[in-house]
Short mmCIF file of C-alpha atoms in Angstrom, two decimals:
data_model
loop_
_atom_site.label_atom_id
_atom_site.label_comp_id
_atom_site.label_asym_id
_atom_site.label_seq_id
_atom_site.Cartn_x
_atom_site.Cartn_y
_atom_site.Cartn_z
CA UNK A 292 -3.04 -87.74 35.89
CA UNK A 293 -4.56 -85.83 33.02
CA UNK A 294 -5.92 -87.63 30.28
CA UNK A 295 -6.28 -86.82 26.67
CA UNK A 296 -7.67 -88.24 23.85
CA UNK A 297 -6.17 -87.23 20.68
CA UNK A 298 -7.81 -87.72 17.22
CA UNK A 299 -5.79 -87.28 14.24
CA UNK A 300 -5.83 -89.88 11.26
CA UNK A 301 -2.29 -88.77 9.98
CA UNK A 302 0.13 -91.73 11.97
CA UNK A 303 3.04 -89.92 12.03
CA UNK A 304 1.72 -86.37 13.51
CA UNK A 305 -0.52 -88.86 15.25
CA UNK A 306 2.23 -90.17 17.51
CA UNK A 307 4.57 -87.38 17.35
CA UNK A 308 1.99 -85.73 20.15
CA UNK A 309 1.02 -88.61 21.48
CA UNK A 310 4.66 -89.17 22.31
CA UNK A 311 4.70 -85.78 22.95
CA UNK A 312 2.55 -85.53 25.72
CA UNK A 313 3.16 -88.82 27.27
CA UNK A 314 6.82 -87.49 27.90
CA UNK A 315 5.29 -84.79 29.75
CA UNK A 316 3.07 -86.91 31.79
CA UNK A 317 -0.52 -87.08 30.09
CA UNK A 318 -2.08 -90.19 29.92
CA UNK A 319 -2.95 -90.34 26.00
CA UNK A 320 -4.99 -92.34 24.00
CA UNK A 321 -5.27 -91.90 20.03
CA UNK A 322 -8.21 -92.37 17.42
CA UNK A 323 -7.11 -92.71 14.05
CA UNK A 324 -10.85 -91.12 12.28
CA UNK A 325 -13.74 -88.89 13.61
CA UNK A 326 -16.25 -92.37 14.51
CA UNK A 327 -13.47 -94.15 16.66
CA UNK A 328 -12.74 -90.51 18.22
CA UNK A 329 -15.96 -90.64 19.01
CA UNK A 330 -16.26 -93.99 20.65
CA UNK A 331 -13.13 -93.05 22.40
CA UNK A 332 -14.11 -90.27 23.68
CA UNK A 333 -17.27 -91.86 25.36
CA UNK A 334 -15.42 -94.66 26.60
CA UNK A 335 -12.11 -93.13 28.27
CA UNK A 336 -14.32 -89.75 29.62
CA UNK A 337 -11.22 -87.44 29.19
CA UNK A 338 -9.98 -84.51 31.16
CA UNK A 339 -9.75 -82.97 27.43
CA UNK A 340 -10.09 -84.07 23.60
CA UNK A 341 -7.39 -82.46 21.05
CA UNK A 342 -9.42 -82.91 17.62
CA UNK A 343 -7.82 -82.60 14.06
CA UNK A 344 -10.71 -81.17 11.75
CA UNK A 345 -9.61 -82.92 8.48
CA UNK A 346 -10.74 -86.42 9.15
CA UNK A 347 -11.63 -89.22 6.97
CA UNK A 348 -15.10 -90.20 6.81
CA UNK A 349 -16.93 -88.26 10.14
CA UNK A 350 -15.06 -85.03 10.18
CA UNK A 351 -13.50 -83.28 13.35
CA UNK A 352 -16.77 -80.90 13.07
CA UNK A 353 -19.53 -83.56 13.30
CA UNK A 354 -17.57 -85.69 15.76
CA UNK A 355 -17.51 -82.34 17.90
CA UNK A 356 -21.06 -81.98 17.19
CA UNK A 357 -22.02 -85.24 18.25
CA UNK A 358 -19.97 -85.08 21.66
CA UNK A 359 -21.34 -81.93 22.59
CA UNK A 360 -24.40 -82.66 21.66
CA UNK A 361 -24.10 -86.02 24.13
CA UNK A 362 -24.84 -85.01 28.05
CA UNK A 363 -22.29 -87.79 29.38
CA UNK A 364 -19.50 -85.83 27.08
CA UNK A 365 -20.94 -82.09 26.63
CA UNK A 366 -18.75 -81.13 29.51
CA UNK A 367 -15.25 -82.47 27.90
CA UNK A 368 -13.40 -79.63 26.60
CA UNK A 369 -12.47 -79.92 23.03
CA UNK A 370 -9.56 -78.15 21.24
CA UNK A 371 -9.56 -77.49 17.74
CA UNK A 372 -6.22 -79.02 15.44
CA UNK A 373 -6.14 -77.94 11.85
CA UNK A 374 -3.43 -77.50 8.97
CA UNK A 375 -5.64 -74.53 7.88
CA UNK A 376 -4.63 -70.79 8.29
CA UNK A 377 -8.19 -69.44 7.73
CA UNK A 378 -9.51 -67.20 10.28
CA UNK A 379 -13.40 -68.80 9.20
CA UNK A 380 -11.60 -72.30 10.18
CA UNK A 381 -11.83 -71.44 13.95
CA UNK A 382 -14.67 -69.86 14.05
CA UNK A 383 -16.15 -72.94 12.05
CA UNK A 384 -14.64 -74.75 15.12
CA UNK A 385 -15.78 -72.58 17.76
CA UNK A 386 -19.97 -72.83 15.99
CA UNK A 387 -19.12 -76.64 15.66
CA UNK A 388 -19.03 -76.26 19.82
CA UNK A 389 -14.91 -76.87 20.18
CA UNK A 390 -14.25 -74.74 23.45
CA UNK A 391 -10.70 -73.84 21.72
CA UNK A 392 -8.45 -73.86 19.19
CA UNK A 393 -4.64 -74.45 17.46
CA UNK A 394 -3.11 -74.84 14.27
CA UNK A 395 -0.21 -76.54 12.78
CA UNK A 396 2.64 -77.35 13.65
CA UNK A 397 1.84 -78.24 17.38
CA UNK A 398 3.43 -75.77 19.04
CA UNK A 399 3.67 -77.89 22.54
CA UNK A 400 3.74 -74.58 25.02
CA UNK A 401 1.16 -73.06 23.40
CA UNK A 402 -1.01 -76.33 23.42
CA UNK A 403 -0.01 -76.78 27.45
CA UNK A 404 -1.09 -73.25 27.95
CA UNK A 405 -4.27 -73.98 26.72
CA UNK A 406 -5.16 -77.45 28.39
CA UNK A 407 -4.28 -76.08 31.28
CA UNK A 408 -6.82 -72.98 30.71
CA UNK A 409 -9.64 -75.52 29.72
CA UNK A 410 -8.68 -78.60 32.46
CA UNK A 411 -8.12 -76.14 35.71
CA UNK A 412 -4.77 -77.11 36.22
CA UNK A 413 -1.54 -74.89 37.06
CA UNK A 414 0.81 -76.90 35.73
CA UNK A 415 1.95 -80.14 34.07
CA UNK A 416 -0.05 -83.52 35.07
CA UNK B 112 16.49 -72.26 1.45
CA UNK B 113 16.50 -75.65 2.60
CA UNK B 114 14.02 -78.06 2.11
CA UNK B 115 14.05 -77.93 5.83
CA UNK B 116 14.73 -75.98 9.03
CA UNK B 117 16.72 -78.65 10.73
CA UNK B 118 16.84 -76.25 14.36
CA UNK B 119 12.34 -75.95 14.18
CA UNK B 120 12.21 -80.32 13.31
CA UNK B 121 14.35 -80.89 15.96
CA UNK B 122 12.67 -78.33 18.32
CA UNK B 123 9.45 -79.71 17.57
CA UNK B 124 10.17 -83.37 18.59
CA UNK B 125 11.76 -82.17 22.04
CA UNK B 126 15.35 -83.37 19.96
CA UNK B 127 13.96 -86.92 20.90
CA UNK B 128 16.06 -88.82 18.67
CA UNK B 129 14.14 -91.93 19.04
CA UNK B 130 11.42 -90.36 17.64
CA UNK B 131 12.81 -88.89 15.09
CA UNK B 132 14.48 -92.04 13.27
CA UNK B 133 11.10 -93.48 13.43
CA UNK B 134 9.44 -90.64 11.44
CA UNK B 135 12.18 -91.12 8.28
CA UNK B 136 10.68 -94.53 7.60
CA UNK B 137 7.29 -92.95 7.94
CA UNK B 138 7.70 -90.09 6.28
CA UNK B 139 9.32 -92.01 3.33
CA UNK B 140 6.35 -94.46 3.17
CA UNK B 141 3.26 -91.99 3.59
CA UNK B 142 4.28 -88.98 1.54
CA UNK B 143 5.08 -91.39 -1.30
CA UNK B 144 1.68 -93.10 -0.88
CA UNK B 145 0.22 -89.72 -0.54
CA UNK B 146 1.83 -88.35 -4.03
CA UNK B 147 0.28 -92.03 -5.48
CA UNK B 148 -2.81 -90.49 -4.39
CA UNK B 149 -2.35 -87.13 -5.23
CA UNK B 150 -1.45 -88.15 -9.10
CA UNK B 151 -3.99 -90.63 -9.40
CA UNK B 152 -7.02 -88.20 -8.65
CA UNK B 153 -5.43 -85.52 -11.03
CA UNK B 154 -5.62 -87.88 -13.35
CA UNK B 155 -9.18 -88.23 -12.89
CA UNK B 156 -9.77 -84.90 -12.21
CA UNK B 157 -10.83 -85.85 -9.03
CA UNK B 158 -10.85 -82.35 -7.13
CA UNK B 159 -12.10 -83.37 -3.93
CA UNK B 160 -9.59 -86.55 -3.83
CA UNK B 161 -6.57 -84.59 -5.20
CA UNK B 162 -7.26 -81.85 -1.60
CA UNK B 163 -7.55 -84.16 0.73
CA UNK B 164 -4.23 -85.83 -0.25
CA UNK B 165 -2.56 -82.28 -0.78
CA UNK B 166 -4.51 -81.35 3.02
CA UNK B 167 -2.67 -84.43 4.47
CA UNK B 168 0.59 -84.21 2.74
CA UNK B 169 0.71 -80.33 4.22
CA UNK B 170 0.06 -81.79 7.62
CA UNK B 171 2.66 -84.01 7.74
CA UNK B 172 5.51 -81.33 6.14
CA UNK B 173 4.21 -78.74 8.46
CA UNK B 174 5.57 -81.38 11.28
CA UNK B 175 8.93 -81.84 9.60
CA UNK B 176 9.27 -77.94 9.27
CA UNK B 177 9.43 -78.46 5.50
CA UNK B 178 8.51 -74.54 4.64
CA UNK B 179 9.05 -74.66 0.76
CA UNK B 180 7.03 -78.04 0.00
CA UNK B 181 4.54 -76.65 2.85
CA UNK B 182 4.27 -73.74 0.61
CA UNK B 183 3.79 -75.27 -2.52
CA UNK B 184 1.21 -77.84 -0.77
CA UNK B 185 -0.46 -74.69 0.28
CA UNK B 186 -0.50 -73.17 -3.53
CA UNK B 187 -1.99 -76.36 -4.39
CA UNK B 188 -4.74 -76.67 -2.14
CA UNK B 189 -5.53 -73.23 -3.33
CA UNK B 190 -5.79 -73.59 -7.07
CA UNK B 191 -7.29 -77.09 -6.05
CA UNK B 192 -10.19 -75.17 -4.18
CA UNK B 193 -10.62 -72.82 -7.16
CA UNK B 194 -10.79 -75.90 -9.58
CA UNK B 195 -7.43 -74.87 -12.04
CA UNK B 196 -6.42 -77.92 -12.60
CA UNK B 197 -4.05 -77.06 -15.32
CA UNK B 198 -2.17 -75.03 -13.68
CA UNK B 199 -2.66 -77.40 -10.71
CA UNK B 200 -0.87 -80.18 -12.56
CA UNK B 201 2.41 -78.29 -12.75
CA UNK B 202 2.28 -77.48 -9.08
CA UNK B 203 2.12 -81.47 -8.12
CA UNK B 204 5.19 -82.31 -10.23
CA UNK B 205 7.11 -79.55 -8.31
CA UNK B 206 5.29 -80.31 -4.85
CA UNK B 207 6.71 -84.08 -5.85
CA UNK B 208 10.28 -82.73 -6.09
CA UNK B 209 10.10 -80.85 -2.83
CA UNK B 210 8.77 -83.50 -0.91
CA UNK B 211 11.43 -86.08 -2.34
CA UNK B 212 13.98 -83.62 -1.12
CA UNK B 213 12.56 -83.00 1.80
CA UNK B 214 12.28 -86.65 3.01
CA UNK B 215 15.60 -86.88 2.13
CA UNK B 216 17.27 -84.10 4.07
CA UNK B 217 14.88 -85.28 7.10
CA UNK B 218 16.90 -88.96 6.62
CA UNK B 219 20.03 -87.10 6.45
CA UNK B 220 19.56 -84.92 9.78
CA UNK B 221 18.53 -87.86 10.99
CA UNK B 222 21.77 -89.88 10.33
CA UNK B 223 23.96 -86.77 11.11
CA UNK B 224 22.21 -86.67 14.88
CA UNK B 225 22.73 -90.39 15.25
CA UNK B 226 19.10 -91.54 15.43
CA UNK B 227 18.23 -94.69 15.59
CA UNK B 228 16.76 -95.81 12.08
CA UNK B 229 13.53 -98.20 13.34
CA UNK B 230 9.92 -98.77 12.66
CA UNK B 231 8.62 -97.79 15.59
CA UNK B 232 10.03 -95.56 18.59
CA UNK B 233 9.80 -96.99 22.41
CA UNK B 234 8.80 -95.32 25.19
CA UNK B 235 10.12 -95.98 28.99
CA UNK B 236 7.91 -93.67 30.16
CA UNK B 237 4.81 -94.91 27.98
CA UNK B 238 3.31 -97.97 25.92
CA UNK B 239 6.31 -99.49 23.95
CA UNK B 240 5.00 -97.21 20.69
CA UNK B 241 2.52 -94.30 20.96
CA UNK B 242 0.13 -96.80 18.82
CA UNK B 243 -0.50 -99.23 21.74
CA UNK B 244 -3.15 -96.69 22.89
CA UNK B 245 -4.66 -96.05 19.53
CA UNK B 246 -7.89 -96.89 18.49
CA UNK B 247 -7.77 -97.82 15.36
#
């Protein structure tokens, strides 16, 4: 099974794709800031890390930094999640070290299509 | 236009109804909390404050497919990042109104599909709430 850690601090959009993804057989575990993502990341080891940028205190950009800058997570693909529109936002994300990313609203094929690209899978878990 | 698309909410919670009663009572309780926020850092001029509460609340309508409060959350973050706060203020009493309405046309759709109204959504397939696996 595919896991994913998701870190968003907003609850509701939080669980939406937590729910989301669980329906469509992703094992899924959620950090509500940038340091727990962190610590959650390193603990779980997932197949792939979907990171909202706007976080309270350690940002989506530093906790990427930090995880790519760790050897025992380097190697966990990391996509990008942001409200923003900006065309500088991803490539913020993409210097930060994210390997990809999306914006808001979630659309859920386009976010499949995509952790399927970075995981090496053809289809869903 | 609506203070919603009621097709685009539906179609982005997979018209999982469970879900979706869960996210009125949500909705209702962190926009509000949000405006709190957004007011009481306009009142202190608090620029950095007043965006992150606007960056939130545009988050969370963007999931709802709220397009005109979306909009005028994104006008605000706007004159917020070019530090007009005047004209700033009359943007959050009209963000207010948008967001009012659309938490209460999400409550409505939500009542016309015959969702369940509850505090948190189960999950057969899952942890009885998404938050059982969140690190908090």
């Amino acid at each position: 099974m595919t896991s994913i850690v998701i870190v968003e601090d907003n609850e509701m959009n939080r669980d939406m794709l937590t729910r989301r993804l669980q329906r469509r057989g992703f094992e899924v575990t959620s950090a509500a800031d940038g340091e727990l993502g962190v610590r959650c990341v390193r603990e779980v080891k997932p197949d792939v890390v979907v990171m909202d940028m706007s976080l309270p205190g350690i940002d989506g950009l530093e906790a990427t930094r930090q995880l790519k800058a760790d050897d025992a997570t380097r190697h966990i693909p990391i996509i990008a999640l942001t409200a923003h529109a900006m065309p500088e936002d991803r490539e913020r994300a993409l210097a930060a070290g994210c390997d990809d990313y999306d914006s808001k609203p979630v659309d859920i094929n386009r976010l499949l299509e995509k952790i399927q690209q970075l995981t090496g899978t053809s289809e869903n878990p | 236009m609506t203070a919603l698309d009621r097709a685009e909410l539906l179609e982005g919670i997979d018209h999982d109804l469970e879900l979706l009663g869960w996210m009125v009572g949500v909705f209702q309780r962190d926009s509000a909390d949000l405006l709190r926020q957004l007011d009481a850092a306009m009142g202190q001029s608090d620029v950095e404050a007043a965006k992150t509460a606007t960056h939130t609340l545009k988050g969370m309508l963007l999931s709802i497919a709220a397009r005109p409060a979306q909009e005028k959350a994104l006008e605000l973050e706007e004159l917020l990042r070019g530090e007009k706060l005047q004209a700033a203020l009359s943007v959050v009493e009209q963000l207010s109104d948008q967001v009012r309405q659309a938490a209460e046309m999400l409550a409505s759709v939500a009542i016309e599909e015959g969702a369940p109204l509850s505090e948190e959504p189960s999950d057969s397939q899952g942890p009885a709430s998404p938050n059982a696996g969140t690190v908090q």
